[in-house]
PDB file of C-alpha atoms and ligand atoms in Angstrom:
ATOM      1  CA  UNK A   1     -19.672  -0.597   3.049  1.00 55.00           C
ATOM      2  CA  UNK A   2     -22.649   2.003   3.794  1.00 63.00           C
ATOM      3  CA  UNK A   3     -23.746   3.351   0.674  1.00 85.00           C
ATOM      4  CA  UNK A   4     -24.729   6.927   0.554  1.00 92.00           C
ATOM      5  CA  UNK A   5     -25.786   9.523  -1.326  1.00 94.00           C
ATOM      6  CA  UNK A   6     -25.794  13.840  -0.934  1.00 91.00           C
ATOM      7  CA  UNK A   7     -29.155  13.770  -0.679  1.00 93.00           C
ATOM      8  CA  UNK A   8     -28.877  12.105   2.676  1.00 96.00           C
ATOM      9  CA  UNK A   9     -27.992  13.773   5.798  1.00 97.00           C
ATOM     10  CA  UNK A  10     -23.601  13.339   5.958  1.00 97.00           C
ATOM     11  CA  UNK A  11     -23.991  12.541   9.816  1.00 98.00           C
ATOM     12  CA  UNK A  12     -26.709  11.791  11.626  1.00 98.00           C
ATOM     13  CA  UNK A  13     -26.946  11.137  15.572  1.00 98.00           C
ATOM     14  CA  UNK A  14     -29.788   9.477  16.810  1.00 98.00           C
ATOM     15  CA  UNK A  15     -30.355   9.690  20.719  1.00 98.00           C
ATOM     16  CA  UNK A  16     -27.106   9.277  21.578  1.00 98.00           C
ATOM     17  CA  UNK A  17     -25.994   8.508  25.120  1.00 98.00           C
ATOM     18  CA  UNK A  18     -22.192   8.631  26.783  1.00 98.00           C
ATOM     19  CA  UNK A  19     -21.673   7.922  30.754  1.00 98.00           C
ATOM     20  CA  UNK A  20     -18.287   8.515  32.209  1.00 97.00           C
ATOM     21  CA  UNK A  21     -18.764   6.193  35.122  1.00 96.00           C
ATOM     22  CA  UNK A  22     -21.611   7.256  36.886  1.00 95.00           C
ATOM     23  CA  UNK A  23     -22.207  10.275  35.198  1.00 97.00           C
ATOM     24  CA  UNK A  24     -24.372  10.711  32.074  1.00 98.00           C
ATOM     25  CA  UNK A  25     -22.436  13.432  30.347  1.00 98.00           C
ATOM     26  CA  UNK A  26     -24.454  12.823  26.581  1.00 98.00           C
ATOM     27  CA  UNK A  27     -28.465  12.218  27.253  1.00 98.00           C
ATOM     28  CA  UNK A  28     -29.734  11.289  24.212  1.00 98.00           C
ATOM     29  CA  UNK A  29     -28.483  14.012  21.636  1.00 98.00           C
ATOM     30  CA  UNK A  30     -30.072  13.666  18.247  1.00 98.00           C
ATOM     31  CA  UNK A  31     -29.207  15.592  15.074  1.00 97.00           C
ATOM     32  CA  UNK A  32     -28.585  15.597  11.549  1.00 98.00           C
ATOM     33  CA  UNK A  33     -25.700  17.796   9.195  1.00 98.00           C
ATOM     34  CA  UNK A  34     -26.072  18.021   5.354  1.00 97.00           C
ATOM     35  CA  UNK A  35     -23.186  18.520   3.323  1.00 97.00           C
ATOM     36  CA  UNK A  36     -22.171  21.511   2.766  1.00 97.00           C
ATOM     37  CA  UNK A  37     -23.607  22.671   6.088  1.00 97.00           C
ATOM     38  CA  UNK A  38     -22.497  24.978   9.013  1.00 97.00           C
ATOM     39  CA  UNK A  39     -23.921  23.664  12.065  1.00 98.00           C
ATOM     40  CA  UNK A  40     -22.845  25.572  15.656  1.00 98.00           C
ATOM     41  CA  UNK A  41     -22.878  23.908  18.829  1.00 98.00           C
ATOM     42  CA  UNK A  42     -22.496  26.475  21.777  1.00 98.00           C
ATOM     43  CA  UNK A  43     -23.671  26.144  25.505  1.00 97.00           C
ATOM     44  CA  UNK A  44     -21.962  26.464  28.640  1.00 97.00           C
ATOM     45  CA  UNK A  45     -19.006  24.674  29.776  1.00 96.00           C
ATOM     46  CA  UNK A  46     -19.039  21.232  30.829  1.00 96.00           C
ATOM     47  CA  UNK A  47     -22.417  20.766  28.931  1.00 97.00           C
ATOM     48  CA  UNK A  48     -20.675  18.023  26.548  1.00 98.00           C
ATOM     49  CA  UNK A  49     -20.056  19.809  23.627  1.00 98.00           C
ATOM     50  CA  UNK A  50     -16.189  18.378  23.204  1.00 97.00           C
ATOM     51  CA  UNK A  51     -17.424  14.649  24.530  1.00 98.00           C
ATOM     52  CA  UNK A  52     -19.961  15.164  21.430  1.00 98.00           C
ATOM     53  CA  UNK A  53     -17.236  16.365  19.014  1.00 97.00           C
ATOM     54  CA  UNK A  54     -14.943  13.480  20.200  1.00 96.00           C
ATOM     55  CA  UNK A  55     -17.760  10.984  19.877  1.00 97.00           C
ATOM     56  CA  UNK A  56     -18.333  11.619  16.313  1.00 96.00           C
ATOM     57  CA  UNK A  57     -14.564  10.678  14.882  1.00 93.00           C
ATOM     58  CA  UNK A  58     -14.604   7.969  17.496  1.00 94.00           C
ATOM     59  CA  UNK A  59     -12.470   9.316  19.997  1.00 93.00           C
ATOM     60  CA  UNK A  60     -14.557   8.601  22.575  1.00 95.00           C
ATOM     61  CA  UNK A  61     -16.975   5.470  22.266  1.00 95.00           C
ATOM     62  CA  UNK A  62     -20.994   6.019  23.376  1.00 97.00           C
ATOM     63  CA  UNK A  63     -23.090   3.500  25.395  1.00 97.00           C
ATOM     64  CA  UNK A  64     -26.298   3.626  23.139  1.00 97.00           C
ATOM     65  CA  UNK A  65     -27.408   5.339  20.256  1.00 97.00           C
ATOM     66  CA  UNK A  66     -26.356   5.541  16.523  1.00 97.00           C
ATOM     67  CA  UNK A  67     -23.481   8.034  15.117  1.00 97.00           C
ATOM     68  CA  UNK A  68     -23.718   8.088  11.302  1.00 97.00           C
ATOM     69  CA  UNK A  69     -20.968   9.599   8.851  1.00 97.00           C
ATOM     70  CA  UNK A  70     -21.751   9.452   4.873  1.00 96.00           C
ATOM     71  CA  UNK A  71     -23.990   6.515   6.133  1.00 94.00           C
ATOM     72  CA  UNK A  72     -21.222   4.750   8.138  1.00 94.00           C
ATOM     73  CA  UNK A  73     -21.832   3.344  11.946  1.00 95.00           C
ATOM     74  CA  UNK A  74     -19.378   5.265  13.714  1.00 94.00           C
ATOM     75  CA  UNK A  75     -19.954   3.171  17.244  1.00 87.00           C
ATOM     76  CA  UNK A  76     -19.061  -0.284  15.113  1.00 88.00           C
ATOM     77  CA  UNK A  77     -16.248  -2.113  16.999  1.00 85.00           C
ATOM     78  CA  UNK A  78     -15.330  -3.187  12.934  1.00 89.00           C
ATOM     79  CA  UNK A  79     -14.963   0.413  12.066  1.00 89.00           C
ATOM     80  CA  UNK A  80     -12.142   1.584   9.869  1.00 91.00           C
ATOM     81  CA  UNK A  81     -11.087   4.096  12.770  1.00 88.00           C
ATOM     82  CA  UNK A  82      -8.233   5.609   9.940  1.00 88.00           C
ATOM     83  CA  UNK A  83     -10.405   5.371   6.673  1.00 90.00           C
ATOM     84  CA  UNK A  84     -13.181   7.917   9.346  1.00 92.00           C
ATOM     85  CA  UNK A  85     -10.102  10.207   9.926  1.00 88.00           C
ATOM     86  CA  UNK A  86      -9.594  10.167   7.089  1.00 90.00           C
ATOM     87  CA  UNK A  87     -12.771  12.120   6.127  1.00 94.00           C
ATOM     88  CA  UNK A  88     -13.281  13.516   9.367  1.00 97.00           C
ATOM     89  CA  UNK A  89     -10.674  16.346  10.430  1.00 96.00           C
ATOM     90  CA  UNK A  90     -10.527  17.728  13.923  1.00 96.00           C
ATOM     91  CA  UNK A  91      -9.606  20.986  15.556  1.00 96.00           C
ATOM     92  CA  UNK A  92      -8.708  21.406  18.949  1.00 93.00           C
ATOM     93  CA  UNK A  93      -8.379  24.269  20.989  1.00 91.00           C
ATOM     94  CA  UNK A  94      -4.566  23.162  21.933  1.00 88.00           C
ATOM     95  CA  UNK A  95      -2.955  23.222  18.281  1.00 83.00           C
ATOM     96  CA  UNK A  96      -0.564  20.366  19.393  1.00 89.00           C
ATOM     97  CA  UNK A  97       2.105  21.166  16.469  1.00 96.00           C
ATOM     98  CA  UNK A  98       5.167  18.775  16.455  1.00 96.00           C
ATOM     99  CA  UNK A  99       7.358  21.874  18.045  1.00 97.00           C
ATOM    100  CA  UNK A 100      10.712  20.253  16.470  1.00 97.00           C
ATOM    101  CA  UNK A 101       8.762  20.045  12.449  1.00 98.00           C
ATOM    102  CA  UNK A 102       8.425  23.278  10.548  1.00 98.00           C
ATOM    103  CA  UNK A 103       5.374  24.586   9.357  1.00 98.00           C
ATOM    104  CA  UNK A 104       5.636  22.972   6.037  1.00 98.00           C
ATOM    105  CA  UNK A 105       6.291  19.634   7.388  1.00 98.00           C
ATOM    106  CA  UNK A 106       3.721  19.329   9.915  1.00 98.00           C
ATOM    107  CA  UNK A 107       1.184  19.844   7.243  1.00 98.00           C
ATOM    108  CA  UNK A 108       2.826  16.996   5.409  1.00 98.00           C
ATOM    109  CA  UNK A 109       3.404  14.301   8.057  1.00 96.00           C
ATOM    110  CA  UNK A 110       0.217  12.564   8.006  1.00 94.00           C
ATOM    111  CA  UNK A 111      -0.103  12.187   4.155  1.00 95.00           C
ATOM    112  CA  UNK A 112       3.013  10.738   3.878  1.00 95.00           C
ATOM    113  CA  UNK A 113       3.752   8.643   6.983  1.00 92.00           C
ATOM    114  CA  UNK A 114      -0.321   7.391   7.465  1.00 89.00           C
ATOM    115  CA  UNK A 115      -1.183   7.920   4.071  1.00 90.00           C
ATOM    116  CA  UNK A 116       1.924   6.491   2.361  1.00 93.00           C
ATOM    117  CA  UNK A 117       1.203   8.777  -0.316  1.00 95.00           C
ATOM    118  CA  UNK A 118       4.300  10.381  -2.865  1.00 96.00           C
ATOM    119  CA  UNK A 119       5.946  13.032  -1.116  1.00 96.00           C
ATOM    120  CA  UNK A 120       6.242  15.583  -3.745  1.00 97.00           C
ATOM    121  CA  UNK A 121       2.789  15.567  -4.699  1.00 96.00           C
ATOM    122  CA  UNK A 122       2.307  16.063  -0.539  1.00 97.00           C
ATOM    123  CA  UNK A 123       4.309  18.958  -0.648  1.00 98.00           C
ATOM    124  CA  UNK A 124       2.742  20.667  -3.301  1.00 97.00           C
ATOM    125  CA  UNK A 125      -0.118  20.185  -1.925  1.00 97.00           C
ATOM    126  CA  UNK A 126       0.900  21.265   1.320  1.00 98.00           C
ATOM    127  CA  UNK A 127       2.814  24.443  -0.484  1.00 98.00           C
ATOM    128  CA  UNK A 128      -0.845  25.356  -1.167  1.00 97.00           C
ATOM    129  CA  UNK A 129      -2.511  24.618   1.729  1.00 97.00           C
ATOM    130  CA  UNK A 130      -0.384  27.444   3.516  1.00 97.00           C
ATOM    131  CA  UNK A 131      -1.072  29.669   0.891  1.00 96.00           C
ATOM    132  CA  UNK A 132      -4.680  29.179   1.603  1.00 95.00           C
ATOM    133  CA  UNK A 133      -4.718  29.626   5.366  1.00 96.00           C
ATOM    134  CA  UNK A 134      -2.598  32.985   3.974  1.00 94.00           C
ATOM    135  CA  UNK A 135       0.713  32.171   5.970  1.00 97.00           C
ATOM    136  CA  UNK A 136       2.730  31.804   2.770  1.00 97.00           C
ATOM    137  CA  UNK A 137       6.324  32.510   4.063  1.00 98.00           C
ATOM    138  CA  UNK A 138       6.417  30.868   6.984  1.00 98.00           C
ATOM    139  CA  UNK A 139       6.673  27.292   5.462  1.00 98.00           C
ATOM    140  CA  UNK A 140       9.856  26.777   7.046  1.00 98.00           C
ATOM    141  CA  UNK A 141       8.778  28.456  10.487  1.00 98.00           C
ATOM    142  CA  UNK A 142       8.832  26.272  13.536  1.00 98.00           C
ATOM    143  CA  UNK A 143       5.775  26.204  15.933  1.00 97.00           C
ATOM    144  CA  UNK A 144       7.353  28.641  18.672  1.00 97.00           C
ATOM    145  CA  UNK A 145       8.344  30.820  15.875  1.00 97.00           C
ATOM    146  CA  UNK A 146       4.576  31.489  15.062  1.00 96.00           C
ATOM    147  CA  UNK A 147       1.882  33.130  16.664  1.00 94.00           C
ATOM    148  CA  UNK A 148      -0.967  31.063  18.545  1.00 94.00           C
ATOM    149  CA  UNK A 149      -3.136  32.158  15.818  1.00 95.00           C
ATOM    150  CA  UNK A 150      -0.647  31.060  13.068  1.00 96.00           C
ATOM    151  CA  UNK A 151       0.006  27.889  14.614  1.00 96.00           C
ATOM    152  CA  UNK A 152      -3.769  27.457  14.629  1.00 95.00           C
ATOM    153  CA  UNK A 153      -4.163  27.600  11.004  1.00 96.00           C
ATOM    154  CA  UNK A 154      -1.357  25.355  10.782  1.00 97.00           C
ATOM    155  CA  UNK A 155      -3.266  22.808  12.636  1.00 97.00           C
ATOM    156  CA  UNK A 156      -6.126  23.345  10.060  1.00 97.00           C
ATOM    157  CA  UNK A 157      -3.941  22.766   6.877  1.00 97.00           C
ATOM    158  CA  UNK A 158      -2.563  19.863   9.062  1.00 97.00           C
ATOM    159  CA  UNK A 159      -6.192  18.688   9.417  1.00 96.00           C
ATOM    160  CA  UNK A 160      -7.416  19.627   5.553  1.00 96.00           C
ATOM    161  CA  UNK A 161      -4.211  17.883   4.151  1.00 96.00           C
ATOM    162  CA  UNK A 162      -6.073  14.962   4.425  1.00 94.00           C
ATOM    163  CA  UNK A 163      -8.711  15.965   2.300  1.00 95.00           C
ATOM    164  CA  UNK A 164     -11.425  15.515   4.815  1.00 96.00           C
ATOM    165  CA  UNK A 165     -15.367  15.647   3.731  1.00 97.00           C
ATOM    166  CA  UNK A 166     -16.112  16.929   7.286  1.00 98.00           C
ATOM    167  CA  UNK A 167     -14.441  19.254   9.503  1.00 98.00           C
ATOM    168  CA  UNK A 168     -14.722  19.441  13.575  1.00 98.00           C
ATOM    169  CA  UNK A 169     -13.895  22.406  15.535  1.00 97.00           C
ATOM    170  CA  UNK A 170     -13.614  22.466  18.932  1.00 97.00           C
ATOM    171  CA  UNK A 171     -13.397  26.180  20.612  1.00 96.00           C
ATOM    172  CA  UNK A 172     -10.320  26.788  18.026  1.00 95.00           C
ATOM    173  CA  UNK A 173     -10.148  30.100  18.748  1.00 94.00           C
ATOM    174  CA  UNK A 174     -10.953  29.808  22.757  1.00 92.00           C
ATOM    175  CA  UNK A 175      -6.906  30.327  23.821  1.00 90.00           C
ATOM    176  CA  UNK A 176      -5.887  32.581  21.083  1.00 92.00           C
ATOM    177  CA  UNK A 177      -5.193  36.464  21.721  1.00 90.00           C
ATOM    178  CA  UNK A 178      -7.845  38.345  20.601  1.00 87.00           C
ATOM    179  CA  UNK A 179      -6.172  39.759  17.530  1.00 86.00           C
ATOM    180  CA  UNK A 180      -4.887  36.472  16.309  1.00 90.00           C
ATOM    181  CA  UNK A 181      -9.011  35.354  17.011  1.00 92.00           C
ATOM    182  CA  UNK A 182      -9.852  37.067  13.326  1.00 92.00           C
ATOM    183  CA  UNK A 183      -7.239  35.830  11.365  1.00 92.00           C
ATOM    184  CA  UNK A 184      -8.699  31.889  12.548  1.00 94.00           C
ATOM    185  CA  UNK A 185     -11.989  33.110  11.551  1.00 94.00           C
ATOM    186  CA  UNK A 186     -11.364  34.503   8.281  1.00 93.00           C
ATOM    187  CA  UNK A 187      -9.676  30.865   7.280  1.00 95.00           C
ATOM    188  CA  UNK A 188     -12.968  29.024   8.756  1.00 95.00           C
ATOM    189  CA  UNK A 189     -15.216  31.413   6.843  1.00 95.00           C
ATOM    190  CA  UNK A 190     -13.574  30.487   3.652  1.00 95.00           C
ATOM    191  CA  UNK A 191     -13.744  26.650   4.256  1.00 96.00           C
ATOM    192  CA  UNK A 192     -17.339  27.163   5.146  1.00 95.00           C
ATOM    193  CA  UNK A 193     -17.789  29.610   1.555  1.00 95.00           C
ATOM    194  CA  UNK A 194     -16.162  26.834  -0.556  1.00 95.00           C
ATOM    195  CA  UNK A 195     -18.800  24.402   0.799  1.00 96.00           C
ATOM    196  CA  UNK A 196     -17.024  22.757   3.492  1.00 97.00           C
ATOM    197  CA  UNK A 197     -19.501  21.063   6.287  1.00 98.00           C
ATOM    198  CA  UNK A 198     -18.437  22.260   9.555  1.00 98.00           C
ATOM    199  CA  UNK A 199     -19.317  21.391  12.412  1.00 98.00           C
ATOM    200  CA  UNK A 200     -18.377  23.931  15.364  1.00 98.00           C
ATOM    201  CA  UNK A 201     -17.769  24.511  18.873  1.00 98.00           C
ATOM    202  CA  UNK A 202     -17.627  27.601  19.575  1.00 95.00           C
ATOM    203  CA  UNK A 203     -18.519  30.843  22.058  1.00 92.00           C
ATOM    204  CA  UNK A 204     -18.096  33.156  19.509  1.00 93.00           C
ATOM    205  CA  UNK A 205     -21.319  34.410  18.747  1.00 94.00           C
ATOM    206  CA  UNK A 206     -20.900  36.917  15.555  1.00 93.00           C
ATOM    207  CA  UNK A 207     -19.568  34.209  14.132  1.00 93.00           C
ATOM    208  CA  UNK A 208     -21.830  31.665  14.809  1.00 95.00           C
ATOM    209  CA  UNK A 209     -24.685  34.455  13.669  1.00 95.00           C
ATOM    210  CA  UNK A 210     -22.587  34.840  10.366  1.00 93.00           C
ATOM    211  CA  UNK A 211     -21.939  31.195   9.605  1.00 94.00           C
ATOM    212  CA  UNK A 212     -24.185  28.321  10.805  1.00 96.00           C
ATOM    213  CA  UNK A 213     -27.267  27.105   9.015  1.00 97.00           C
ATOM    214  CA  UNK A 214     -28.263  26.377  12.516  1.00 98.00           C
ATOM    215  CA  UNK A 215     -27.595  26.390  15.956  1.00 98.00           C
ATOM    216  CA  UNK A 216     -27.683  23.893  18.861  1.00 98.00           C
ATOM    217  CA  UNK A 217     -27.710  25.257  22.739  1.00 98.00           C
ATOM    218  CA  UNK A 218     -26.670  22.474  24.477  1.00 98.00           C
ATOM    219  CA  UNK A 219     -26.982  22.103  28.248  1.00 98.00           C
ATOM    220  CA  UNK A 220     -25.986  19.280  30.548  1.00 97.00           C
ATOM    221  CA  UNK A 221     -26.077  16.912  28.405  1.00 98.00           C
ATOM    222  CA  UNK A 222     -28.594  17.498  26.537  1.00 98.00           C
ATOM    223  CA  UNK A 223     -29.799  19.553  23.544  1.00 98.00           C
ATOM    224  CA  UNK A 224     -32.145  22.390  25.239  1.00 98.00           C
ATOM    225  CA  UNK A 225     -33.400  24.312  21.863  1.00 98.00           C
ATOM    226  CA  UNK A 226     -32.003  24.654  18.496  1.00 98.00           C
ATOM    227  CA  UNK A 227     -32.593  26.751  15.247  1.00 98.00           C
ATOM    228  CA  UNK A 228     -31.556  29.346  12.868  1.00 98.00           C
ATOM    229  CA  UNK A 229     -28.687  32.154  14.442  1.00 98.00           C
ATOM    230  CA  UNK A 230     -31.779  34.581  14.599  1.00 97.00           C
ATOM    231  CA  UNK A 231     -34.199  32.468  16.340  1.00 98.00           C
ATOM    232  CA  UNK A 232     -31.564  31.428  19.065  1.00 98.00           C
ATOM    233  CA  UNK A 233     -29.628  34.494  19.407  1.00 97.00           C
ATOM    234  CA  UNK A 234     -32.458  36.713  19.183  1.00 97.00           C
ATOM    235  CA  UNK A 235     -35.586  35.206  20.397  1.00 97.00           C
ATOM    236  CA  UNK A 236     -34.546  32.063  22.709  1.00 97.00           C
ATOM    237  CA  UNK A 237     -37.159  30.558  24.211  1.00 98.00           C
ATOM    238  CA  UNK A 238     -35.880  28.436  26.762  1.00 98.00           C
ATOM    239  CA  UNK A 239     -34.770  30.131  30.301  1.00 97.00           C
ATOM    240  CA  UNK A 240     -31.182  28.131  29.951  1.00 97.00           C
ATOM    241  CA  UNK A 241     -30.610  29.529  26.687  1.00 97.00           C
ATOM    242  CA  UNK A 242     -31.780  33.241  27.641  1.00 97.00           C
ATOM    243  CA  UNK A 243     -29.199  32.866  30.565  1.00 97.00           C
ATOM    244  CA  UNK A 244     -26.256  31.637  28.711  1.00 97.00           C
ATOM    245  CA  UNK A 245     -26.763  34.361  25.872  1.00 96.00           C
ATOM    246  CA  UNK A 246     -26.871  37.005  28.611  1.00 95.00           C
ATOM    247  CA  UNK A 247     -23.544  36.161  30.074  1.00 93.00           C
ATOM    248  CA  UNK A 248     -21.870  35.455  26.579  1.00 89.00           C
ATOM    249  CA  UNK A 249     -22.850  38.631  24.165  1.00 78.00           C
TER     250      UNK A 249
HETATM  251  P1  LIG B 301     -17.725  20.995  27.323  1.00 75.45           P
HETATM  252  O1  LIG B 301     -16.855  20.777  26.139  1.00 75.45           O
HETATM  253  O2  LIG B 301     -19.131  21.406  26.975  1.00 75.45           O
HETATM  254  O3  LIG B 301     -17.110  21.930  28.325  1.00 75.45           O
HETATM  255  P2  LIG B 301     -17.018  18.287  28.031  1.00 75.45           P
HETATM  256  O4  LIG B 301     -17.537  17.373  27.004  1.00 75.45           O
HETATM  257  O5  LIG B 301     -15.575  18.624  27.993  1.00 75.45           O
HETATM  258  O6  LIG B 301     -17.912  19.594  28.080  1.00 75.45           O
HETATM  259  O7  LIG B 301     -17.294  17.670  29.464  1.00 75.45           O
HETATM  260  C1  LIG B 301     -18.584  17.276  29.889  1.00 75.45           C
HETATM  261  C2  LIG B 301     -18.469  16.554  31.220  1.00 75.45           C
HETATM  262  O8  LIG B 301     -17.810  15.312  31.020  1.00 75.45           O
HETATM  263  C3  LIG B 301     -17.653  17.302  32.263  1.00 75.45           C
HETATM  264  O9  LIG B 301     -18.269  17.115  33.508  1.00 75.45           O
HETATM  265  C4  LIG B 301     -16.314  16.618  32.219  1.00 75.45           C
HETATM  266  O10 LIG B 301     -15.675  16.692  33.465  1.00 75.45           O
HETATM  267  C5  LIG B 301     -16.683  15.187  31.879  1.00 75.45           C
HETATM  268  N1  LIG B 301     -15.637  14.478  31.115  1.00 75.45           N
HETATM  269  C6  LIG B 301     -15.185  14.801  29.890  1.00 75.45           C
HETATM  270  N2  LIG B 301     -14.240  13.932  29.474  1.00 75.45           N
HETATM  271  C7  LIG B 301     -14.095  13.031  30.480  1.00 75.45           C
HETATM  272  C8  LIG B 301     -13.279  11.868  30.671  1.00 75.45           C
HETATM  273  N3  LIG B 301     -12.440  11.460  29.719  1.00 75.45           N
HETATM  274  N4  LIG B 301     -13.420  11.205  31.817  1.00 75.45           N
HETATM  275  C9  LIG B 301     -14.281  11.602  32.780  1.00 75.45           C
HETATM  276  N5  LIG B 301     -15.085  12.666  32.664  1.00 75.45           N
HETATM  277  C10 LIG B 301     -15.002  13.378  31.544  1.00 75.45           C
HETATM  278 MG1  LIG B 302     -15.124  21.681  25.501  1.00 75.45          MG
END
């Protein structure tokens, strides 16, 4: 086992490449999250953003390069792939709810069926983890019976029921109605209060500008420019970035 201490960065990539077939969709993408840390990942579509995301929990293997979480090789065929999940939760922008499992009892599935850990302390916990993504009421509510935006903060009490250290977001909000968006946000913005390191895809910009320690533009493949919210939203200096920011705010 990797030893590691706070003081070090929580994951670290180091010029990391992925090729699907011919094409080189990561190009040597290098950075490093603290805990506790917001970092924001935005650029256009089809840049790599969710092939980077996927790479880092190990859903998608690299070709070359080094993927570190709390000092652990990620890209190590002898990987613990569950014991990583374990402290690495994932949101996607398709919520993928068991649609026949209430509300309550998606939230408790993989505790006690991966985990194989005592139900009622599961449900107590996961009693609270609706309370805190505010949708107390609707334990017993079945996917279809929620909003997109409910069923979204489902997915991340699913995901926080395994007491992650590390949280990925991938364009969570990018299908929801607009006035289910905030409700999403609000629940991130709280993880991210309480000290929760975050790392997010994401086009919204206020939010990005509100939350991230710092921001990476990312750009076929590779990492054009990155810095605080004010020096890449307000004073890009690359032509890509300038572009992308135009179109998107
Ligand atoms: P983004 O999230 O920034 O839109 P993606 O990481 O989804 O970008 O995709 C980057 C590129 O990789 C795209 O050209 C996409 O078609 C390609 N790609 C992603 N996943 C796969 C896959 N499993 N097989 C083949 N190509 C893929
Ligand atoms: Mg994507």
């Amino acid at each position: 086992m990797a030893t590691w201490t706070p003081d070090e960065p929580m994951v670290r990539l180091h010029d990391v490449h992925k090729s699907f077939g011919q094409i080189e969709v990561l190009k040597g993408i290098s950075f490093e999250v603290m805990k506790g840390e917001v970092i924001c990942i935005i650029g256009p579509s089809g840049s790599g953003k969710s092939t980077l995301i996927r790479c880092i929990n190990a859903l998608v293997p690299i070709n070359s390069g080094s993927i570190t979480v709390e000092g652990q090789e990620v890209n190590d065929a002898a990987l613990d792939k569950l014991a990583l999940r374990r402290k690495v939760g994932m949101v996607f922008q398709q919520y993928n709810l068991f649609p026949h499992k209430t509300a309550l009892q998606n939230i408790m599935m993989a505790p006690i069926h991966v985990l194989k850990q005592d139900r009622s302390e599961v449900e107590a916990r996961a009693r609270a983890l609706i309370k805190k993504v505010r949708l107390e009421g609707k334990e017993d509510a079945y996917p279809g019976e929620l909003s997109g935006g409910q069923q979204q903060r489902v997915a991340i009490a699913r995901s926080l029921a395994m007491r992650p250290d590390l949280m990925l977001f991938d364009e969570v909000t990018a299908a929801l109605d607009p006035e289910t968006v905030k409700e999403v946000l609000v629940t991130i913005r709280e993880l991210a209060g309480e000290g929760m390191t975050c790392i997010l895809v994401t086009h919204e910009m206020g939010f990005a500008r509100e939350l991230a320690n710092h921001i990476y533009f990312t750009d076929q493949g590779v990492i054009v420019e990155h810095g605080s919210p004010q020096e890449i939203l307000d004073h890009p200096r690359e032509a890509r970035t300038k572009a992308f920011l135009e179109q998107v705010l």
